[in-house]
mmCIF file of C-alpha atoms in Angstrom:
data_model
loop_
_atom_site.group_PDB
_atom_site.id
_atom_site.type_symbol
_atom_site.label_atom_id
_atom_site.label_comp_id
_atom_site.label_asym_id
_atom_site.label_seq_id
_atom_site.Cartn_x
_atom_site.Cartn_y
_atom_site.Cartn_z
ATOM 1 C CA UNK A 1 127.523 98.521 103.821
ATOM 2 C CA UNK A 2 130.018 98.598 100.960
ATOM 3 C CA UNK A 3 129.759 102.391 100.619
ATOM 4 C CA UNK A 4 130.008 102.770 104.387
ATOM 5 C CA UNK A 5 133.219 100.752 104.674
ATOM 6 C CA UNK A 6 134.742 102.539 101.696
ATOM 7 C CA UNK A 7 133.939 105.895 103.309
ATOM 8 C CA UNK A 8 135.316 104.738 106.671
ATOM 9 C CA UNK A 9 138.651 103.787 105.098
ATOM 10 C CA UNK A 10 138.762 106.978 103.062
ATOM 11 C CA UNK A 11 138.197 109.160 106.114
ATOM 12 C CA UNK A 12 140.795 107.202 108.047
ATOM 13 C CA UNK A 13 143.380 107.751 105.316
ATOM 14 C CA UNK A 14 142.612 111.473 105.455
ATOM 15 C CA UNK A 15 143.222 111.472 109.204
ATOM 16 C CA UNK A 16 139.592 111.867 110.197
ATOM 17 C CA UNK A 17 137.685 109.750 112.695
ATOM 18 C CA UNK A 18 134.105 108.558 112.183
ATOM 19 C CA UNK A 19 131.144 107.138 114.069
ATOM 20 C CA UNK A 20 129.293 104.079 112.778
ATOM 21 C CA UNK A 21 125.593 104.052 113.713
ATOM 22 C CA UNK A 22 123.783 100.689 113.554
ATOM 23 C CA UNK A 23 120.149 99.912 114.371
ATOM 24 C CA UNK A 24 120.458 96.983 116.797
ATOM 25 C CA UNK A 25 116.900 96.817 118.142
ATOM 26 C CA UNK A 26 113.382 97.761 117.133
ATOM 27 C CA UNK A 27 109.731 97.452 118.042
ATOM 28 C CA UNK A 28 106.595 98.530 116.257
ATOM 29 C CA UNK A 29 106.653 100.217 112.868
ATOM 30 C CA UNK A 30 109.933 101.932 111.984
ATOM 31 C CA UNK A 31 111.471 103.373 108.784
ATOM 32 C CA UNK A 32 114.443 100.969 108.801
ATOM 33 C CA UNK A 33 114.946 97.747 110.727
ATOM 34 C CA UNK A 34 117.836 96.036 112.468
ATOM 35 C CA UNK A 35 121.074 96.174 110.546
ATOM 36 C CA UNK A 36 120.449 99.589 108.979
ATOM 37 C CA UNK A 37 123.689 101.572 109.171
ATOM 38 C CA UNK A 38 125.001 105.081 108.702
ATOM 39 C CA UNK A 39 128.498 106.545 108.909
ATOM 40 C CA UNK A 40 128.843 109.993 110.481
ATOM 41 C CA UNK A 41 131.769 112.379 110.189
ATOM 42 C CA UNK A 42 132.530 115.800 111.612
ATOM 43 C CA UNK A 43 130.470 117.437 108.851
ATOM 44 C CA UNK A 44 127.487 115.083 109.150
ATOM 45 C CA UNK A 45 126.306 111.954 107.327
ATOM 46 C CA UNK A 46 128.912 110.380 105.069
ATOM 47 C CA UNK A 47 127.138 107.228 103.851
ATOM 48 C CA UNK A 48 124.184 104.970 104.571
ATOM 49 C CA UNK A 49 120.918 105.674 106.375
ATOM 50 C CA UNK A 50 119.120 104.618 109.551
ATOM 51 C CA UNK A 51 115.698 105.732 108.391
ATOM 52 C CA UNK A 52 115.621 109.327 107.229
ATOM 53 C CA UNK A 53 113.530 112.141 108.663
ATOM 54 C CA UNK A 54 113.702 113.116 112.321
ATOM 55 C CA UNK A 55 115.354 109.898 113.483
ATOM 56 C CA UNK A 56 118.198 110.355 111.042
ATOM 57 C CA UNK A 57 118.669 114.016 111.882
ATOM 58 C CA UNK A 58 118.846 113.173 115.583
ATOM 59 C CA UNK A 59 121.204 110.242 114.943
ATOM 60 C CA UNK A 60 123.498 112.467 112.883
ATOM 61 C CA UNK A 61 123.643 115.082 115.633
ATOM 62 C CA UNK A 62 124.319 112.434 118.265
ATOM 63 C CA UNK A 63 126.995 110.830 116.112
ATOM 64 C CA UNK A 64 128.749 114.160 115.655
ATOM 65 C CA UNK A 65 128.650 114.760 119.420
ATOM 66 C CA UNK A 66 130.178 111.339 120.137
ATOM 67 C CA UNK A 67 132.801 111.858 117.442
ATOM 68 C CA UNK A 68 133.871 115.118 119.086
ATOM 69 C CA UNK A 69 134.104 113.296 122.434
ATOM 70 C CA UNK A 70 135.826 110.232 120.954
ATOM 71 C CA UNK A 71 133.448 107.754 122.638
ATOM 72 C CA UNK A 72 130.825 105.117 121.753
ATOM 73 C CA UNK A 73 127.259 104.883 123.098
ATOM 74 C CA UNK A 74 123.895 103.160 122.698
ATOM 75 C CA UNK A 75 120.765 105.306 122.364
ATOM 76 C CA UNK A 76 117.012 104.636 122.218
ATOM 77 C CA UNK A 77 114.771 106.671 119.910
ATOM 78 C CA UNK A 78 110.979 106.702 120.190
ATOM 79 C CA UNK A 79 108.975 107.401 117.050
ATOM 80 C CA UNK A 80 105.596 107.526 118.766
ATOM 81 C CA UNK A 81 103.773 110.835 118.409
ATOM 82 C CA UNK A 82 103.466 112.467 121.798
ATOM 83 C CA UNK A 83 105.535 109.777 123.506
ATOM 84 C CA UNK A 84 109.064 110.570 122.503
ATOM 85 C CA UNK A 85 111.469 113.209 121.406
ATOM 86 C CA UNK A 86 111.017 112.735 117.650
ATOM 87 C CA UNK A 87 107.333 113.488 117.175
ATOM 88 C CA UNK A 88 106.929 110.914 114.395
ATOM 89 C CA UNK A 89 103.786 108.827 113.823
ATOM 90 C CA UNK A 90 105.388 105.511 112.819
ATOM 91 C CA UNK A 91 104.556 104.150 116.266
ATOM 92 C CA UNK A 92 107.769 102.299 116.994
ATOM 93 C CA UNK A 93 111.092 102.504 118.754
ATOM 94 C CA UNK A 94 114.648 101.834 117.653
ATOM 95 C CA UNK A 95 117.899 101.272 119.490
ATOM 96 C CA UNK A 96 121.015 102.585 117.779
ATOM 97 C CA UNK A 97 124.585 101.631 118.607
ATOM 98 C CA UNK A 98 127.105 104.415 117.914
ATOM 99 C CA UNK A 99 130.693 103.204 117.587
ATOM 100 C CA UNK A 100 133.563 105.666 117.564
ATOM 101 C CA UNK A 101 136.208 104.688 115.002
ATOM 102 C CA UNK A 102 139.444 106.580 115.544
ATOM 103 C CA UNK A 103 142.130 107.073 112.948
ATOM 104 C CA UNK A 104 144.489 104.745 114.812
ATOM 105 C CA UNK A 105 141.945 101.950 115.212
ATOM 106 C CA UNK A 106 143.609 99.014 113.463
ATOM 107 C CA UNK A 107 140.759 96.660 114.337
ATOM 108 C CA UNK A 108 138.182 98.594 112.348
ATOM 109 C CA UNK A 109 140.595 99.082 109.474
ATOM 110 C CA UNK A 110 141.006 95.302 109.220
ATOM 111 C CA UNK A 111 137.242 94.796 109.532
ATOM 112 C CA UNK A 112 136.489 97.317 106.793
ATOM 113 C CA UNK A 113 139.085 95.874 104.428
ATOM 114 C CA UNK A 114 137.865 92.305 104.975
ATOM 115 C CA UNK A 115 134.240 93.404 104.490
ATOM 116 C CA UNK A 116 135.149 94.855 101.104
ATOM 117 C CA UNK A 117 137.028 91.676 100.173
ATOM 118 C CA UNK A 118 133.889 89.681 100.964
ATOM 119 C CA UNK A 119 131.898 91.961 98.674
ATOM 120 C CA UNK A 120 134.401 91.701 95.840
ATOM 121 C CA UNK A 121 134.680 87.917 96.152
ATOM 122 C CA UNK A 122 130.941 87.448 96.890
ATOM 123 C CA UNK A 123 131.734 85.569 100.117
ATOM 124 C CA UNK A 124 129.111 85.401 102.818
ATOM 125 C CA UNK A 125 130.070 86.371 106.331
ATOM 126 C CA UNK A 126 129.056 88.259 109.469
ATOM 127 C CA UNK A 127 129.927 91.580 111.085
ATOM 128 C CA UNK A 128 130.142 91.352 114.875
ATOM 129 C CA UNK A 129 130.170 94.481 117.048
ATOM 130 C CA UNK A 130 130.848 94.531 120.780
ATOM 131 C CA UNK A 131 128.049 96.280 122.685
ATOM 132 C CA UNK A 132 130.124 96.774 125.818
ATOM 133 C CA UNK A 133 133.663 97.933 125.397
ATOM 134 C CA UNK A 134 135.250 98.151 121.983
ATOM 135 C CA UNK A 135 135.992 95.783 119.160
ATOM 136 C CA UNK A 136 134.536 94.290 116.003
ATOM 137 C CA UNK A 137 135.148 91.265 113.813
ATOM 138 C CA UNK A 138 134.295 89.649 110.510
ATOM 139 C CA UNK A 139 133.411 85.950 110.729
ATOM 140 C CA UNK A 140 132.913 83.481 107.894
ATOM 141 C CA UNK A 141 129.786 81.352 107.390
ATOM 142 C CA UNK A 142 130.960 78.856 110.005
ATOM 143 C CA UNK A 143 131.774 81.521 112.570
ATOM 144 C CA UNK A 144 135.546 81.435 112.066
ATOM 145 C CA UNK A 145 137.463 84.697 112.500
ATOM 146 C CA UNK A 146 138.499 86.418 109.275
ATOM 147 C CA UNK A 147 139.530 89.825 110.613
ATOM 148 C CA UNK A 148 139.321 92.045 113.680
ATOM 149 C CA UNK A 149 139.007 91.169 117.350
ATOM 150 C CA UNK A 150 138.888 87.494 118.299
ATOM 151 C CA UNK A 151 135.181 87.358 119.172
ATOM 152 C CA UNK A 152 133.628 83.906 119.305
ATOM 153 C CA UNK A 153 129.986 83.771 118.271
ATOM 154 C CA UNK A 154 127.361 81.295 117.096
ATOM 155 C CA UNK A 155 126.166 82.592 113.732
ATOM 156 C CA UNK A 156 123.880 79.666 112.882
ATOM 157 C CA UNK A 157 120.707 81.389 114.117
ATOM 158 C CA UNK A 158 121.457 84.880 112.783
ATOM 159 C CA UNK A 159 118.927 85.946 110.147
ATOM 160 C CA UNK A 160 118.523 88.954 107.897
ATOM 161 C CA UNK A 161 119.093 92.271 109.644
ATOM 162 C CA UNK A 162 121.014 90.712 112.519
ATOM 163 C CA UNK A 163 120.311 90.302 116.205
ATOM 164 C CA UNK A 164 121.790 90.791 119.660
ATOM 165 C CA UNK A 165 123.715 87.758 120.917
ATOM 166 C CA UNK A 166 124.748 88.355 124.517
ATOM 167 C CA UNK A 167 126.975 91.419 124.585
ATOM 168 C CA UNK A 168 127.418 91.658 120.808
ATOM 169 C CA UNK A 169 125.377 92.509 117.746
ATOM 170 C CA UNK A 170 125.763 90.123 114.822
ATOM 171 C CA UNK A 171 124.580 90.846 111.289
ATOM 172 C CA UNK A 172 125.142 89.102 107.944
ATOM 173 C CA UNK A 173 127.110 90.959 105.304
ATOM 174 C CA UNK A 174 124.535 92.151 102.754
ATOM 175 C CA UNK A 175 126.387 91.033 99.642
ATOM 176 C CA UNK A 176 123.088 90.974 97.727
ATOM 177 C CA UNK A 177 121.076 88.281 95.993
ATOM 178 C CA UNK A 178 122.004 87.443 92.417
ATOM 179 C CA UNK A 179 119.480 87.961 89.625
ATOM 180 C CA UNK A 180 120.222 86.111 86.394
ATOM 181 C CA UNK A 181 118.321 87.601 83.459
ATOM 182 C CA UNK A 182 118.037 85.333 80.426
ATOM 183 C CA UNK A 183 117.624 87.565 77.383
ATOM 184 C CA UNK A 184 118.937 90.997 76.528
ATOM 185 C CA UNK A 185 115.960 92.700 74.930
ATOM 186 C CA UNK A 186 114.188 95.959 75.741
ATOM 187 C CA UNK A 187 112.609 94.786 78.994
ATOM 188 C CA UNK A 188 115.901 93.340 80.238
ATOM 189 C CA UNK A 189 117.669 96.607 79.449
ATOM 190 C CA UNK A 190 115.114 98.490 81.543
ATOM 191 C CA UNK A 191 115.071 95.864 84.307
ATOM 192 C CA UNK A 192 118.773 95.393 85.084
ATOM 193 C CA UNK A 193 119.435 98.953 86.343
ATOM 194 C CA UNK A 194 116.285 98.780 88.490
ATOM 195 C CA UNK A 195 117.363 95.507 90.114
ATOM 196 C CA UNK A 196 120.929 96.737 90.581
ATOM 197 C CA UNK A 197 119.592 99.901 92.198
ATOM 198 C CA UNK A 198 117.778 97.894 94.907
ATOM 199 C CA UNK A 199 120.676 95.615 95.776
ATOM 200 C CA UNK A 200 120.539 92.697 93.341
ATOM 201 C CA UNK A 201 123.753 91.550 91.679
ATOM 202 C CA UNK A 202 122.767 91.185 88.041
ATOM 203 C CA UNK A 203 124.027 88.689 85.473
ATOM 204 C CA UNK A 204 122.733 88.889 81.906
ATOM 205 C CA UNK A 205 122.781 85.637 79.895
ATOM 206 C CA UNK A 206 122.371 85.988 76.119
ATOM 207 C CA UNK A 207 122.992 83.767 73.101
ATOM 208 C CA UNK A 208 123.266 86.654 70.630
ATOM 209 C CA UNK A 209 126.653 88.426 70.503
ATOM 210 C CA UNK A 210 125.103 91.730 69.464
ATOM 211 C CA UNK A 211 122.973 91.773 72.621
ATOM 212 C CA UNK A 212 125.560 90.508 75.113
ATOM 213 C CA UNK A 213 127.297 93.876 75.296
ATOM 214 C CA UNK A 214 128.527 95.930 78.245
ATOM 215 C CA UNK A 215 127.221 99.060 76.531
ATOM 216 C CA UNK A 216 123.681 97.659 76.780
ATOM 217 C CA UNK A 217 124.016 96.648 80.440
ATOM 218 C CA UNK A 218 126.423 98.967 82.293
ATOM 219 C CA UNK A 219 124.762 98.111 85.635
ATOM 220 C CA UNK A 220 125.258 94.349 85.234
ATOM 221 C CA UNK A 221 127.892 92.616 87.321
ATOM 222 C CA UNK A 222 128.431 89.999 84.628
ATOM 223 C CA UNK A 223 127.414 89.525 80.993
ATOM 224 C CA UNK A 224 127.495 85.967 79.671
ATOM 225 C CA UNK A 225 127.401 84.965 76.020
ATOM 226 C CA UNK A 226 126.340 81.338 76.120
ATOM 227 C CA UNK A 227 124.128 78.559 74.838
ATOM 228 C CA UNK A 228 120.592 78.500 76.216
ATOM 229 C CA UNK A 229 120.615 74.712 75.794
ATOM 230 C CA UNK A 230 123.585 74.308 78.151
ATOM 231 C CA UNK A 231 123.371 76.984 80.844
ATOM 232 C CA UNK A 232 125.712 75.120 83.201
ATOM 233 C CA UNK A 233 128.571 75.378 80.708
ATOM 234 C CA UNK A 234 128.676 79.152 81.209
ATOM 235 C CA UNK A 235 127.307 79.921 84.672
ATOM 236 C CA UNK A 236 126.839 77.991 87.904
ATOM 237 C CA UNK A 237 123.426 78.681 89.387
ATOM 238 C CA UNK A 238 122.746 78.667 93.145
ATOM 239 C CA UNK A 239 119.617 77.982 95.187
ATOM 240 C CA UNK A 240 119.492 81.622 96.330
ATOM 241 C CA UNK A 241 119.389 82.979 92.754
ATOM 242 C CA UNK A 242 116.515 84.940 91.232
ATOM 243 C CA UNK A 243 116.101 83.650 87.676
ATOM 244 C CA UNK A 244 114.262 85.775 85.114
ATOM 245 C CA UNK A 245 113.440 84.370 81.673
ATOM 246 C CA UNK A 246 112.662 86.901 78.939
ATOM 247 C CA UNK A 247 114.229 85.587 75.747
ATOM 248 C CA UNK A 248 113.306 86.335 72.134
ATOM 249 C CA UNK A 249 111.354 83.117 71.538
ATOM 250 C CA UNK A 250 109.276 80.381 73.156
ATOM 251 C CA UNK A 251 111.779 77.742 71.995
ATOM 252 C CA UNK A 252 114.466 79.373 74.111
ATOM 253 C CA UNK A 253 112.047 79.763 77.031
ATOM 254 C CA UNK A 254 111.433 76.017 76.898
ATOM 255 C CA UNK A 255 115.161 75.202 76.677
ATOM 256 C CA UNK A 256 115.925 77.327 79.724
ATOM 257 C CA UNK A 257 112.986 76.261 81.882
ATOM 258 C CA UNK A 258 113.571 72.584 81.130
ATOM 259 C CA UNK A 259 116.918 73.002 82.918
ATOM 260 C CA UNK A 260 115.871 75.428 85.664
ATOM 261 C CA UNK A 261 112.787 73.569 86.859
ATOM 262 C CA UNK A 262 114.668 70.382 87.701
ATOM 263 C CA UNK A 263 116.013 72.226 90.747
ATOM 264 C CA UNK A 264 114.592 74.752 93.180
ATOM 265 C CA UNK A 265 115.631 78.404 93.268
ATOM 266 C CA UNK A 266 114.571 81.479 95.226
ATOM 267 C CA UNK A 267 112.589 82.841 92.289
ATOM 268 C CA UNK A 268 111.849 81.834 88.715
ATOM 269 C CA UNK A 269 109.860 84.259 86.573
ATOM 270 C CA UNK A 270 108.966 83.902 82.897
ATOM 271 C CA UNK A 271 107.722 86.673 80.614
ATOM 272 C CA UNK A 272 105.104 85.911 77.989
ATOM 273 C CA UNK A 273 101.438 85.795 77.091
ATOM 274 C CA UNK A 274 99.166 83.226 78.705
ATOM 275 C CA UNK A 275 98.854 81.402 75.364
ATOM 276 C CA UNK A 276 102.620 81.190 74.971
ATOM 277 C CA UNK A 277 103.041 80.087 78.584
ATOM 278 C CA UNK A 278 100.434 77.345 78.190
ATOM 279 C CA UNK A 279 102.161 76.011 75.067
ATOM 280 C CA UNK A 280 105.586 75.959 76.712
ATOM 281 C CA UNK A 281 104.198 74.364 79.883
ATOM 282 C CA UNK A 282 102.620 71.553 77.862
ATOM 283 C CA UNK A 283 106.026 70.770 76.354
ATOM 284 C CA UNK A 284 107.656 70.927 79.789
ATOM 285 C CA UNK A 285 105.206 68.385 81.190
ATOM 286 C CA UNK A 286 105.984 66.112 78.247
ATOM 287 C CA UNK A 287 109.682 66.531 79.077
ATOM 288 C CA UNK A 288 109.067 65.245 82.607
ATOM 289 C CA UNK A 289 108.846 68.500 84.561
ATOM 290 C CA UNK A 290 106.447 68.006 87.532
ATOM 291 C CA UNK A 291 103.364 70.225 87.549
ATOM 292 C CA UNK A 292 104.211 71.413 91.071
ATOM 293 C CA UNK A 293 107.475 72.805 89.675
ATOM 294 C CA UNK A 294 105.504 74.719 87.036
ATOM 295 C CA UNK A 295 103.222 76.100 89.732
ATOM 296 C CA UNK A 296 106.216 77.710 91.454
ATOM 297 C CA UNK A 297 107.012 79.793 88.362
ATOM 298 C CA UNK A 298 105.937 83.434 88.469
ATOM 299 C CA UNK A 299 104.208 83.820 85.133
ATOM 300 C CA UNK A 300 102.972 86.028 83.618
ATOM 301 C CA UNK A 301 105.941 87.693 85.239
ATOM 302 C CA UNK A 302 105.694 90.739 87.500
ATOM 303 C CA UNK A 303 103.071 92.243 89.775
ATOM 304 C CA UNK A 304 99.736 93.042 88.131
ATOM 305 C CA UNK A 305 99.950 96.814 87.838
ATOM 306 C CA UNK A 306 98.647 97.117 84.289
ATOM 307 C CA UNK A 307 102.152 97.394 82.844
ATOM 308 C CA UNK A 308 102.382 97.782 79.064
ATOM 309 C CA UNK A 309 105.672 99.370 78.022
ATOM 310 C CA UNK A 310 109.062 97.675 78.552
ATOM 311 C CA UNK A 311 109.833 100.193 81.288
ATOM 312 C CA UNK A 312 106.533 99.540 83.079
ATOM 313 C CA UNK A 313 106.986 95.776 82.813
ATOM 314 C CA UNK A 314 110.476 96.157 84.257
ATOM 315 C CA UNK A 315 109.025 98.029 87.244
ATOM 316 C CA UNK A 316 106.473 95.260 87.828
ATOM 317 C CA UNK A 317 109.157 92.553 87.670
ATOM 318 C CA UNK A 318 111.515 94.436 89.986
ATOM 319 C CA UNK A 319 108.653 94.952 92.451
ATOM 320 C CA UNK A 320 107.834 91.233 92.405
ATOM 321 C CA UNK A 321 111.477 90.331 93.033
ATOM 322 C CA UNK A 322 111.600 92.780 95.948
ATOM 323 C CA UNK A 323 108.412 91.250 97.394
ATOM 324 C CA UNK A 324 109.760 87.694 97.130
ATOM 325 C CA UNK A 325 113.107 88.746 98.587
ATOM 326 C CA UNK A 326 111.381 90.410 101.542
ATOM 327 C CA UNK A 327 109.344 87.262 102.168
ATOM 328 C CA UNK A 328 112.460 85.108 102.090
ATOM 329 C CA UNK A 329 114.200 87.495 104.465
ATOM 330 C CA UNK A 330 111.265 87.325 106.863
ATOM 331 C CA UNK A 331 110.101 90.928 106.517
ATOM 332 C CA UNK A 332 106.427 91.601 107.192
ATOM 333 C CA UNK A 333 104.543 93.178 104.326
ATOM 334 C CA UNK A 334 103.870 96.869 104.822
ATOM 335 C CA UNK A 335 105.893 97.327 108.010
ATOM 336 C CA UNK A 336 109.474 97.737 106.876
ATOM 337 C CA UNK A 337 110.359 95.558 109.849
ATOM 338 C CA UNK A 338 111.952 92.105 110.007
ATOM 339 C CA UNK A 339 109.256 89.604 110.880
ATOM 340 C CA UNK A 340 111.317 87.907 113.572
ATOM 341 C CA UNK A 341 111.511 91.030 115.721
#
């Protein structure tokens, strides 16, 4: 969404209107679920995607038509082979809302600017689009208006991807989950750009100055040089964080886990051999860490794909984080579709 809002503002400043396409409904198996977005200009797609292939080509054409007419519309697309106009074999259907955004539309300018502020400040919020008539808004976590049209809405039940609430579509701002990587070695250097590329906001935590360098981790949002024995002095961890431990020694692994496992987080993964893990776990039990907390740790870290090299291990860890994130978001395995739909 960040790239979409940046492109929307850029086009507006250049005196060009746009059409924002959002998937607001789905059934069956589809390439992208609710909340997928794409921005269309007079020359075609500007940013984002609603699924690729035939559905995207048709959505681009329809968006360009609506842009030329200066109107909004809602369209249904069938992906069932022999049952719709797309000839795809996914077996599902999607509903796409196309919103015309003119160059003089102050509401959407305010919405886009506030969306970007939320990204920069890492504030959670919701984008609300009217499905009949015009108008959009950005609401905070409690449903209070931050920018745009004064649209009241209960956001308490809105989950990942968004949903239709009456005559509006409400979706959370995808500011991205944070992944905190403890250790700056070879695997971490391969892992951070992979995680950043799939939407994680990466923080690297190192206790060695020569490894806590921007040149080593250009894709990281933050690089912290701190003490492994006092993590809280340098970074405040949140329940939604993905925590990845891959330091240069089992002593440091113990120091970090002894702090992490006293609370619950979205994901805790620890790299190491089974012998090393067993030794560290024995010390953790002695330190008072419950065995059920140890059982929640993903270790040996990563999906079992036979990874050997740092780059292969990084792929396995990134894949495991994606799988856990999808489960937390309620997305069914293998469908690409939110599980609540």
